Coordinates of C-alpha atoms in Angstrom, one line a residue:
Chain A
M56 CA -0.1 0.2 -0.1
M57 CA 2.5 2.7 1.0
D58 CA 4.8 1.4 -1.9
M59 CA 1.9 2.3 -4.2
F60 CA 1.9 5.7 -2.4
Y61 CA 5.2 6.5 -3.1
I62 CA 5.4 5.2 -6.7
S63 CA 2.4 7.3 -7.1
L64 CA 3.9 10.8 -5.6
V65 CA 6.7 10.2 -7.8
L66 CA 4.8 9.6 -11.1
F67 CA 2.6 12.6 -9.9
F68 CA 6.0 14.6 -9.9
F69 CA 7.1 13.6 -13.6
G70 CA 3.5 14.4 -14.6
I71 CA 4.1 17.8 -13.2
C72 CA 7.4 18.3 -14.4
I73 CA 5.8 17.3 -18.2
G74 CA 3.5 20.4 -17.2
Y75 CA 6.7 22.5 -16.3
V76 CA 8.0 21.9 -19.9
R77 CA 5.2 23.2 -21.2
M78 CA 5.0 26.1 -19.3
C79 CA 8.7 27.1 -20.2
E80 CA 7.2 26.9 -24.0
W81 CA 4.4 28.6 -23.2
L82 CA 6.7 31.5 -21.2
A83 CA 8.5 31.9 -24.5
R84 CA 5.3 32.9 -26.5
E85 CA 4.3 35.6 -24.0
Chain B
M188 CA 52.5 25.4 7.1
Y189 CA 51.8 22.1 5.8
G190 CA 48.1 23.3 4.9
W191 CA 49.5 25.9 2.9
L192 CA 51.7 23.5 1.1
Q193 CA 49.4 21.1 0.1
L194 CA 46.8 23.7 -1.0
V195 CA 49.2 24.9 -3.8
I196 CA 50.0 21.7 -4.7
F197 CA 46.2 20.9 -4.8
L198 CA 45.4 23.9 -6.6
S199 CA 48.4 23.8 -9.1
L200 CA 47.3 20.0 -9.8
L201 CA 43.8 21.0 -10.6
L202 CA 45.0 23.6 -12.7
L203 CA 47.4 21.4 -14.8
L204 CA 44.7 18.7 -15.4
T205 CA 41.9 21.2 -16.5
K206 CA 43.1 21.2 -19.9
P207 CA 43.7 17.5 -20.6
V208 CA 40.6 16.6 -19.1
G209 CA 38.8 19.5 -21.1
L210 CA 40.2 18.4 -24.3
Y211 CA 39.1 14.9 -23.5
L212 CA 35.7 15.8 -22.7
M213 CA 35.4 17.6 -26.3
R214 CA 35.9 14.2 -27.9
V215 CA 33.5 12.1 -25.5
L216 CA 30.8 14.9 -25.8
A217 CA 31.3 15.2 -29.5
R218 CA 29.0 12.4 -31.5
D219 CA 31.7 11.5 -33.6
G220 CA 34.6 12.5 -31.3
K221 CA 37.7 9.9 -31.4
T222 CA 39.4 8.7 -28.5
A223 CA 42.4 6.3 -28.0
L224 CA 39.8 3.7 -26.3
D225 CA 37.8 3.7 -29.5
F226 CA 39.3 0.4 -30.4
V227 CA 37.7 -0.9 -27.2
I228 CA 34.7 0.8 -26.8
K229 CA 33.3 1.8 -30.3
P230 CA 31.9 -2.0 -30.3
M231 CA 30.4 -1.5 -27.3
E232 CA 28.8 1.7 -28.2
K233 CA 27.6 0.7 -31.2
T234 CA 25.9 -2.4 -29.4
F235 CA 24.0 -0.1 -27.0
Y236 CA 22.4 1.9 -29.8
R237 CA 21.7 -1.0 -31.8
V238 CA 20.1 -3.1 -28.7
L239 CA 18.2 0.4 -27.3
R240 CA 17.3 1.5 -31.1
I241 CA 19.0 4.7 -30.8
D242 CA 19.7 6.4 -34.0
P243 CA 23.1 8.2 -32.9
D244 CA 22.7 10.5 -36.2
K245 CA 19.5 12.1 -34.9
E246 CA 19.6 15.2 -32.8
Q247 CA 16.7 16.2 -30.6
S248 CA 15.1 19.5 -29.7
W249 CA 15.1 20.8 -26.1
R250 CA 11.8 19.7 -25.3
S251 CA 12.4 15.9 -26.8
Y252 CA 15.9 16.2 -24.8
S253 CA 14.0 17.1 -21.4
L254 CA 11.4 14.5 -21.9
S255 CA 14.3 11.8 -22.3
V256 CA 15.8 12.9 -18.9
L257 CA 12.5 12.5 -17.2
A258 CA 11.5 9.5 -18.8
F259 CA 15.2 7.9 -17.8
S260 CA 15.1 9.4 -14.4
L261 CA 11.6 7.6 -13.8
I262 CA 12.3 4.4 -14.9
G263 CA 15.6 4.8 -12.7
F264 CA 13.4 5.5 -9.6
V265 CA 11.3 2.2 -10.2
F266 CA 14.2 0.4 -10.9
C267 CA 16.1 1.3 -7.7
Y268 CA 13.1 1.6 -5.6
A269 CA 12.3 -2.1 -6.4
I270 CA 15.8 -3.2 -5.9
L271 CA 15.7 -1.6 -1.8
R272 CA 12.4 -3.0 -1.4
L273 CA 13.3 -6.6 -2.1
Q274 CA 16.8 -7.1 -1.3
H275 CA 16.1 -9.5 1.3
V276 CA 15.2 -11.8 -1.6
L277 CA 18.0 -10.8 -4.0
P278 CA 21.7 -12.0 -4.1
L279 CA 24.8 -10.6 -2.4
N280 CA 23.1 -10.2 1.1
P281 CA 25.5 -12.5 3.6
Q282 CA 24.1 -10.3 6.6
R283 CA 20.3 -11.3 5.7
L284 CA 19.2 -7.7 6.1
G285 CA 15.7 -7.1 5.6
P286 CA 13.7 -5.1 3.0
V287 CA 14.1 -1.1 3.3
S288 CA 11.3 0.5 4.5
P289 CA 9.1 2.1 1.8
V290 CA 9.8 5.5 3.3
L291 CA 13.1 5.1 3.5
A292 CA 13.3 3.5 0.3
F293 CA 11.3 6.7 -1.4
N294 CA 14.1 8.9 0.2
T295 CA 16.9 7.0 -0.6
T296 CA 16.1 6.5 -4.3
V297 CA 15.1 10.2 -4.8
S298 CA 18.2 10.7 -3.1
F299 CA 20.8 9.2 -5.6
L300 CA 18.2 9.8 -8.5
T301 CA 19.2 13.1 -8.4
N302 CA 22.6 13.1 -7.7
T303 CA 22.1 14.3 -3.9
N304 CA 22.8 11.0 -1.9
W305 CA 21.4 12.2 1.3
Q306 CA 21.6 9.2 3.5
N307 CA 18.9 8.8 6.3
Y308 CA 20.4 5.4 6.8
G309 CA 23.8 3.5 7.7
G310 CA 24.8 1.8 4.5
E311 CA 26.4 -1.2 6.8
T312 CA 23.3 -1.7 8.8
T313 CA 20.8 -1.1 6.3
L314 CA 21.5 -2.1 2.6
S315 CA 22.9 -5.4 1.1
Y316 CA 25.9 -5.6 -1.0
F317 CA 23.2 -6.1 -4.2
S318 CA 21.5 -2.7 -3.2
Q319 CA 25.0 -0.7 -2.7
M320 CA 26.7 -1.9 -6.2
V321 CA 23.5 -2.5 -8.2
G322 CA 20.8 0.1 -7.2
L323 CA 22.9 2.9 -5.9
V324 CA 25.7 2.6 -8.2
F325 CA 23.4 2.4 -10.9
H326 CA 22.4 6.1 -10.0
N327 CA 25.9 7.3 -9.0
F328 CA 26.8 6.7 -12.8
A329 CA 23.5 7.7 -14.4
S330 CA 22.8 11.1 -12.3
A331 CA 26.3 12.4 -12.9
A332 CA 25.9 11.6 -16.7
V333 CA 22.7 13.3 -16.7
G334 CA 24.3 16.4 -15.2
L335 CA 27.0 16.4 -17.7
A336 CA 24.7 15.9 -20.6
V337 CA 22.5 18.8 -19.7
A338 CA 25.8 21.1 -19.2
A339 CA 26.8 19.9 -23.0
A340 CA 23.6 20.9 -24.2
L341 CA 23.5 24.2 -22.8
V342 CA 27.1 24.7 -23.6
R343 CA 26.1 23.6 -27.7
G344 CA 23.2 26.0 -27.4
I345 CA 25.5 28.6 -26.8
A346 CA 27.7 27.8 -29.7
R347 CA 25.8 26.7 -32.3
H348 CA 24.0 29.1 -34.7
A349 CA 20.5 29.3 -35.8
A350 CA 20.1 25.4 -34.8
H351 CA 17.0 23.7 -33.6
A352 CA 18.5 21.1 -31.9
I353 CA 21.0 20.6 -28.9
G354 CA 22.2 17.1 -29.1
N355 CA 21.0 13.7 -28.4
F356 CA 20.4 12.9 -24.8
W357 CA 20.6 8.9 -25.5
V358 CA 24.2 9.4 -27.1
D359 CA 25.4 11.7 -24.6
L360 CA 24.3 9.2 -21.8
V361 CA 26.1 6.1 -23.7
R362 CA 29.2 7.9 -24.6
I363 CA 29.9 9.4 -20.9
H364 CA 29.1 6.2 -19.4
L365 CA 31.5 4.3 -21.4
Y366 CA 34.4 6.9 -22.2
L367 CA 34.2 9.1 -19.4
L368 CA 33.1 7.7 -15.9
L369 CA 33.5 3.8 -16.4
P370 CA 37.5 4.2 -17.3
I371 CA 38.3 6.7 -14.7
C372 CA 36.5 4.8 -12.5
L373 CA 38.4 1.6 -13.0
I374 CA 41.7 3.4 -12.5
L375 CA 40.5 5.3 -9.3
S376 CA 39.3 2.1 -7.8
V377 CA 42.5 0.1 -8.4
F378 CA 44.6 3.2 -6.7
F379 CA 42.0 3.1 -3.8
V380 CA 42.6 -0.9 -3.5
S381 CA 46.1 0.0 -3.7
Q382 CA 45.7 2.4 -0.4
G383 CA 44.1 -0.2 1.7
M384 CA 40.4 0.2 0.8
I385 CA 38.6 -2.8 0.5
Q386 CA 36.6 -4.5 -2.5
N387 CA 35.0 -8.0 -1.3
F388 CA 31.6 -9.9 -1.0
Q389 CA 32.7 -11.4 2.4
P390 CA 30.1 -11.5 5.1
Y391 CA 31.1 -8.9 8.3
V392 CA 34.0 -10.1 10.7
A393 CA 33.6 -10.5 14.2
A394 CA 37.0 -9.6 16.2
R395 CA 38.0 -8.4 19.7
G396 CA 39.7 -4.8 20.1
L397 CA 42.4 -4.5 22.4
E398 CA 40.2 -4.2 25.4
S399 CA 38.6 -7.3 24.6
T400 CA 35.4 -5.6 23.4
P401 CA 33.3 -7.8 20.8
Q402 CA 33.0 -5.7 17.6
V403 CA 31.7 -6.3 13.9
I404 CA 33.8 -5.0 11.2
P405 CA 31.7 -4.6 8.1
Q406 CA 33.0 -5.6 4.5
G407 CA 32.0 -4.9 1.0
P408 CA 32.7 -3.8 -2.4
L409 CA 33.4 -0.4 -1.3
A410 CA 36.6 0.7 -3.7
S411 CA 34.3 0.7 -7.1
Q412 CA 31.5 2.6 -5.1
A413 CA 33.9 5.0 -3.9
A414 CA 35.3 6.2 -6.7
I415 CA 31.9 6.9 -8.8
K416 CA 31.0 8.7 -5.2
L417 CA 33.7 11.0 -5.7
L418 CA 33.9 11.2 -9.7
G419 CA 30.3 11.8 -9.9
T420 CA 30.1 14.3 -7.3
N421 CA 27.5 12.1 -5.6
G422 CA 29.0 11.8 -2.2
G423 CA 26.8 8.7 -0.5
G424 CA 29.2 6.9 1.6
F425 CA 29.1 3.2 1.4
F426 CA 29.6 3.4 5.4
N427 CA 27.5 5.9 7.4
A428 CA 30.8 7.6 8.9
N429 CA 31.4 8.1 4.8
A430 CA 35.1 9.5 3.9
A431 CA 36.2 9.5 7.8
H432 CA 35.3 5.6 8.3
P433 CA 39.4 4.4 7.6
Y434 CA 38.2 1.8 5.1
E435 CA 36.5 4.4 3.0
N436 CA 39.7 7.0 3.2
P437 CA 42.8 4.8 4.4
T438 CA 45.8 7.3 3.7
P439 CA 46.4 10.6 3.5
L440 CA 47.0 10.0 0.0
A441 CA 43.9 8.3 -0.7
N442 CA 42.3 11.7 1.0
F443 CA 44.1 14.2 -1.5
I444 CA 43.0 12.0 -4.4
Q445 CA 39.8 12.0 -3.4
M446 CA 39.2 15.7 -3.3
L447 CA 40.9 16.0 -6.4
A448 CA 38.5 13.6 -8.2
I449 CA 35.5 15.7 -7.1
F450 CA 36.8 18.6 -8.6
L451 CA 38.2 16.9 -11.9
I452 CA 35.4 17.1 -14.2
P453 CA 33.7 20.4 -13.2
S454 CA 37.1 21.7 -13.8
G455 CA 37.7 20.3 -17.0
L456 CA 34.5 21.6 -18.3
T457 CA 35.7 25.2 -17.8
Y458 CA 38.0 24.4 -20.8
Y459 CA 35.6 22.8 -22.2
L460 CA 33.4 25.7 -22.5
G461 CA 36.3 27.7 -23.7
R462 CA 36.8 25.3 -26.8
M463 CA 33.1 25.0 -27.6
V464 CA 32.7 28.6 -28.1
N465 CA 35.9 29.6 -29.3
R466 CA 36.9 31.9 -26.4
Q467 CA 39.6 29.9 -24.6
R468 CA 39.7 32.8 -22.5
H469 CA 36.3 33.0 -21.6
G470 CA 36.5 29.5 -20.1
W471 CA 39.6 30.3 -18.3
A472 CA 37.9 33.6 -17.1
V473 CA 35.1 31.1 -15.7
W474 CA 37.4 28.4 -14.0
C475 CA 39.3 31.9 -12.2
A476 CA 35.7 33.2 -11.1
M477 CA 35.1 29.7 -9.4
S478 CA 38.7 29.5 -7.9
L479 CA 38.3 32.7 -6.3
L480 CA 35.2 32.0 -4.8
F481 CA 36.4 28.3 -3.7
L482 CA 39.9 30.3 -2.5
A483 CA 37.5 32.8 -0.2
A484 CA 35.5 29.7 1.3
L485 CA 38.4 28.0 2.2
L486 CA 40.5 30.6 3.7
L487 CA 37.5 31.5 5.9
C488 CA 36.3 27.9 6.9
W489 CA 40.1 27.2 8.3
H490 CA 40.4 30.4 9.9
A491 CA 37.2 29.7 11.5
E492 CA 38.2 25.9 12.7
A493 CA 41.6 27.1 13.5
V494 CA 40.8 29.7 16.0
G495 CA 38.1 27.3 17.1
N496 CA 36.2 28.3 20.2
P497 CA 37.6 31.6 22.0
R498 CA 36.3 30.5 25.4
L499 CA 37.9 27.1 25.1
S500 CA 41.0 28.9 24.4
A501 CA 40.8 31.0 27.4
L502 CA 40.7 28.1 29.2
G503 CA 44.2 27.2 28.3
I504 CA 43.2 24.5 25.7
D505 CA 45.1 24.8 22.4
P506 CA 42.9 26.5 19.8
A507 CA 44.4 24.0 17.2
G508 CA 42.7 21.1 19.3
N509 CA 39.5 22.5 20.4
S510 CA 37.7 22.3 17.4
M511 CA 38.8 18.8 16.9
E512 CA 35.4 17.4 18.0
G513 CA 33.8 15.7 15.1
K514 CA 37.0 15.6 13.2
E515 CA 39.4 12.7 12.4
V516 CA 42.6 12.8 14.2
R517 CA 44.4 11.7 10.7
F518 CA 43.2 14.5 8.9
G519 CA 43.3 17.7 11.5
I520 CA 41.7 21.0 11.0
F521 CA 43.1 21.8 7.0
N522 CA 42.2 18.4 5.7
S523 CA 38.7 18.7 7.2
S524 CA 38.2 22.1 6.1
L525 CA 39.8 21.4 2.7
F526 CA 37.5 18.3 2.4
A527 CA 34.5 20.3 3.8
T528 CA 34.6 23.2 1.2
V529 CA 35.3 20.8 -1.6
T530 CA 32.2 18.7 -1.1
T531 CA 29.9 21.8 -0.4
A532 CA 31.6 23.9 -3.1
A533 CA 31.0 20.8 -5.7
S534 CA 27.6 19.4 -4.6
C535 CA 29.5 16.2 -3.9
G536 CA 28.2 15.9 0.0
A537 CA 30.9 13.0 0.7
V538 CA 32.3 14.2 4.4
N539 CA 35.6 13.2 6.3
A540 CA 34.8 15.4 9.1
M541 CA 31.1 15.9 10.8
H542 CA 29.6 19.5 9.5
D543 CA 27.4 19.7 12.6
S544 CA 30.5 20.2 14.6
F545 CA 32.2 23.1 12.9
T546 CA 32.2 26.1 14.5
P547 CA 29.3 28.3 13.8
M548 CA 31.2 30.6 10.9
G549 CA 33.1 27.4 9.8
G550 CA 29.6 25.8 9.3
L551 CA 28.2 29.2 7.7
V552 CA 30.8 29.0 5.0
L553 CA 29.6 25.3 4.1
L554 CA 25.8 26.3 4.3
V555 CA 26.7 29.5 1.9
N556 CA 28.8 27.2 -0.6
I557 CA 25.2 24.9 -1.0
Q558 CA 23.1 28.3 -1.1
L559 CA 25.2 29.9 -4.0
G560 CA 24.0 27.2 -6.1
E561 CA 27.0 24.9 -5.9
V562 CA 28.6 27.0 -8.8
V563 CA 32.0 26.9 -7.3
F564 CA 33.0 24.2 -9.7
G565 CA 30.0 22.7 -8.9
G566 CA 28.3 19.1 -9.4
V567 CA 29.2 17.1 -12.6
G568 CA 27.4 19.5 -15.2
A569 CA 25.2 21.1 -12.7
G570 CA 28.3 23.6 -11.3
L571 CA 29.0 24.8 -15.1
F572 CA 25.1 25.2 -16.1
G573 CA 24.7 27.0 -13.0
M574 CA 27.4 29.4 -13.5
L575 CA 26.5 29.7 -16.8
V576 CA 23.1 31.0 -15.4
F577 CA 24.9 33.5 -13.3
T578 CA 26.9 34.5 -16.3
L579 CA 23.9 35.6 -18.3
L580 CA 22.5 37.3 -15.5
A581 CA 25.8 39.1 -15.1
V582 CA 25.7 39.9 -19.0
F583 CA 22.1 41.2 -18.2
L584 CA 22.8 43.4 -15.4
T585 CA 25.9 45.0 -16.9
G586 CA 23.8 45.9 -19.9
L587 CA 21.1 47.3 -17.8
M588 CA 24.0 49.5 -16.2
V589 CA 25.3 50.9 -19.4
G590 CA 21.9 51.0 -21.5
R591 CA 22.9 48.5 -24.2
T592 CA 21.1 45.3 -25.3
P593 CA 22.8 42.6 -23.4
E594 CA 24.9 40.2 -25.7
Y595 CA 26.8 37.0 -24.5
L596 CA 29.1 35.5 -27.5
G597 CA 27.5 37.0 -30.3
K598 CA 23.9 36.4 -29.3
K599 CA 21.6 39.1 -27.7
I600 CA 20.2 37.9 -24.6
E601 CA 16.4 38.7 -24.6
P602 CA 13.5 38.7 -21.4
Y603 CA 12.8 35.0 -22.3
D604 CA 16.4 33.9 -21.5
V605 CA 16.4 36.3 -18.4
K606 CA 12.7 34.9 -17.3
L607 CA 14.2 31.4 -17.6
C608 CA 17.6 32.4 -15.4
V609 CA 15.6 34.0 -12.7
L610 CA 12.9 30.7 -12.6
I611 CA 16.5 28.7 -12.2
V612 CA 17.7 30.9 -9.4
A613 CA 14.1 31.0 -7.7
I614 CA 13.5 27.5 -7.5
L615 CA 16.4 26.8 -5.6
I616 CA 15.6 30.0 -3.1
F617 CA 11.8 28.8 -2.8
C618 CA 12.8 25.2 -2.0
I619 CA 15.8 26.0 0.7
L620 CA 13.5 28.7 2.6
G621 CA 9.8 27.4 1.8
F622 CA 10.6 23.9 3.4
T623 CA 13.0 25.7 6.4
A624 CA 9.9 27.6 7.2
W625 CA 7.6 24.8 7.3
A626 CA 10.0 22.4 9.3
T627 CA 10.9 25.2 11.8
K628 CA 7.2 26.2 12.4
S629 CA 5.7 22.6 12.4
A630 CA 5.8 20.0 15.6
W631 CA 7.3 17.3 13.2
G632 CA 10.1 19.7 12.1
K633 CA 10.8 20.5 16.1
A634 CA 10.3 17.2 17.0
G635 CA 13.4 16.1 14.5
M636 CA 15.6 18.7 15.7
S637 CA 18.3 18.0 18.6
N638 CA 19.3 21.4 19.5
A639 CA 17.0 24.6 20.5
G640 CA 18.0 27.7 19.3
P641 CA 19.7 29.4 16.5
H642 CA 21.7 25.7 15.6
G643 CA 18.4 24.1 15.3
L644 CA 17.5 26.4 12.7
S645 CA 20.9 25.9 11.1
E646 CA 20.4 22.1 11.3
A647 CA 17.3 22.7 9.2
L648 CA 18.4 24.9 6.9
Y649 CA 21.5 23.1 5.8
A650 CA 19.0 20.3 5.8
Y651 CA 16.9 21.6 3.0
S652 CA 20.1 23.6 1.4
S653 CA 21.6 20.2 1.0
A654 CA 18.7 18.4 -0.4
S655 CA 17.5 21.2 -2.7
G656 CA 20.9 21.8 -3.7
N657 CA 21.3 18.1 -4.1
N658 CA 24.7 18.2 -2.1
G659 CA 23.8 15.5 0.2
S660 CA 25.8 16.2 3.4
A661 CA 24.3 17.0 6.8
F662 CA 24.5 18.5 10.0
A663 CA 23.6 15.5 11.6
G664 CA 22.0 16.6 14.6
L665 CA 19.0 16.4 12.7
N666 CA 16.7 13.5 12.5
G667 CA 16.3 13.1 8.9
N668 CA 13.8 9.9 9.5
S669 CA 11.7 12.0 11.8
S670 CA 8.3 12.4 10.6
G671 CA 7.7 14.5 7.7
Y672 CA 11.4 14.9 7.0
P673 CA 11.8 12.1 4.7
I674 CA 9.0 13.2 2.4
T675 CA 9.8 17.0 2.5
L676 CA 13.5 16.3 1.9
G677 CA 12.8 13.7 -1.0
L678 CA 10.4 16.7 -2.8
A679 CA 13.0 19.3 -2.0
M680 CA 15.4 17.0 -4.2
L681 CA 13.3 16.3 -6.8
L682 CA 12.2 20.1 -7.2
G683 CA 15.9 21.0 -7.0
R684 CA 17.2 18.9 -9.5
F685 CA 14.2 18.5 -12.2
F686 CA 12.7 22.4 -12.1
M687 CA 16.4 23.1 -12.6
I688 CA 17.0 21.0 -15.6
V689 CA 14.1 21.7 -17.4
P690 CA 14.7 25.5 -17.9
V691 CA 18.5 24.9 -18.5
L692 CA 17.5 23.2 -21.5
A693 CA 14.8 25.5 -22.7
L694 CA 17.9 28.0 -22.5
A695 CA 20.1 25.7 -24.0
G696 CA 17.4 25.2 -27.0
N697 CA 16.7 29.2 -27.3
L698 CA 20.4 29.9 -27.3
A699 CA 20.7 27.4 -30.2
R700 CA 18.1 29.0 -32.4
K701 CA 19.7 32.5 -32.1
K702 CA 21.7 33.6 -34.7
K703 CA 25.3 34.9 -33.9
M704 CA 26.0 38.4 -34.7
P705 CA 29.4 39.9 -35.3
L706 CA 30.9 41.1 -31.8
S707 CA 30.3 44.8 -31.2
E708 CA 32.6 47.4 -30.0
G709 CA 30.8 48.5 -26.8
R710 CA 29.9 44.9 -25.8
F711 CA 30.6 43.8 -22.3
P712 CA 34.0 41.6 -22.2
V713 CA 33.3 37.7 -21.1
S714 CA 37.0 37.6 -20.2
G715 CA 39.5 39.6 -18.2
L716 CA 39.4 40.7 -14.8
T717 CA 36.2 43.0 -15.0
F718 CA 34.3 40.1 -16.1
V719 CA 35.5 37.7 -13.1
A720 CA 34.7 40.4 -10.9
V721 CA 31.3 41.0 -12.0
L722 CA 30.5 37.2 -12.1
V723 CA 31.7 36.7 -8.5
G724 CA 29.8 39.9 -7.5
T725 CA 26.6 38.4 -9.0
V726 CA 27.0 35.1 -7.4
L727 CA 27.8 36.8 -4.3
I728 CA 25.1 39.4 -4.3
V729 CA 22.3 37.0 -5.3
G730 CA 23.4 34.2 -2.7
A731 CA 24.0 36.9 0.1
L732 CA 21.1 39.2 -0.5
T733 CA 18.4 35.9 -0.5
F734 CA 20.0 34.0 2.3
F735 CA 21.7 36.5 4.6
P736 CA 18.7 36.9 6.8
V737 CA 18.2 33.4 7.8
L738 CA 22.2 33.0 7.8
A739 CA 22.1 36.0 10.7
L740 CA 19.2 34.1 12.7
G741 CA 21.0 30.9 12.5
P742 CA 25.2 30.7 12.4
V743 CA 25.7 34.1 13.2
V744 CA 23.5 34.5 16.1
E745 CA 25.2 31.3 17.5
H746 CA 28.6 33.0 16.6
F747 CA 27.8 36.0 18.9
F748 CA 26.5 33.2 21.6
M749 CA 29.8 31.4 21.2
T750 CA 32.1 34.6 21.5
A751 CA 30.1 37.2 23.5
T752 CA 27.7 35.9 26.2
N753 CA 27.7 33.0 28.6
S754 CA 25.3 31.0 27.1
L755 CA 27.0 27.6 26.3
F756 CA 25.6 26.3 22.9

């Protein structure tokens, strides 16, 4: 159970990182 | 006297090695670069490309490069986490150690994934040989290679003209491993074994000391892990005492070579920068700025430790001995100060003395080294890209002062570049100050501190500085396993690593796309004394202005308590 929590936490973080890549692209257009 | 002599030898050797290492990096980081090892390694390299289905001729945009870094890191996390959780059923576990708990496996895996190597565990009591040499060492190599690849991508971005690609991450990863890290680590490991470092798979040895006290002497494949720990500026010790352990740092020569190994690649990268942008004087100027900052930090730390506690000196205790608590007698004041300065300047985190025992001013120097972004040679790759961000900020600030469009090596610095630089600097500040504030205000944060008052604040500040800066050393008075620390430290490490790498790659992509213009007359020179002074000033002002208030409440107050009142800390 706790394993799933920590793996999900890291997956969530890397999901945010992909959003962060898109934010950097968006900054270029601003 | 011996300290000064050793310092001169250390810096001279570093200077001498900078050019050959830089030239070798040129070959390794070029897709078609030729090296003397080609006849052995080229077939292996081609096999990797074939098996992993990599087209070495196809380069990536910054976006694709970033996504590759993220995908590789995510897979690396799952791989190492699984090993730590399953170590009890995996081989090479003669001590029959049980599985690592989920929270510790999370913290440890994130720590090694991000090149931090913060250790909430004691290696000899928690991890099997398999976990250390497959799970952790994998990340020791891979995280160093990722940092170096990102730095190379940024340098390519600066060097290229109207290009859309910044290299191929997978090619960089394979070449850095095969041509750079593995061969040097092989040589270093054999050298360390010659000095007395152990390298075996034996069970721990039961022995009796001179007073017939029973003790257990841990064994293991140490030399191979120590080599990459230093060369890759990882810092995670095989043993809990890290490089203070006699096996992990057996002789004065081994100690000296360990420090040199930490700075070897970061120093060579400055020469690589100069070569790539066809401005060798620029590369040397960056090296000089790093060296000046390093020397200033070392002299301050050394002085603070040599003077020691004045109240103990007043009692007639030799100043050279009264700050020896937490230091190895074998290394003494100078070698402890030098190692501590090197390891915090370079994002390494290996220690041969306990930083928590340093005097308040000595500890402050180590904190500042990390908080400046570890750009003083810095981590493998991370130091150079951090310093290049400060270089762009310095060029931008001087451009504002003289009213000209900022220009760096023939490329205009535009608002988007500056936004990215500020984002990179701000992430570190946000993580360090934000998490420290949270810990010092919360019950779980206070429960983990073993000291009250300013030193307690310094402990928490050091922990989040170390995690966010991906350093890994600690003021060990803080209990990092207490309640909220493992998760918040893990998050600080992830944010400090990947939220920096992504904008650095975006910066690389944006710089690569720009056309190079002929150098104009009134441009700000990026070599020479003026540039070095402005760069050092920018690094110090950004660091000092941001962190001075919290440092004033922590180590500075502690220093005045030590010298000016009757309170004892």
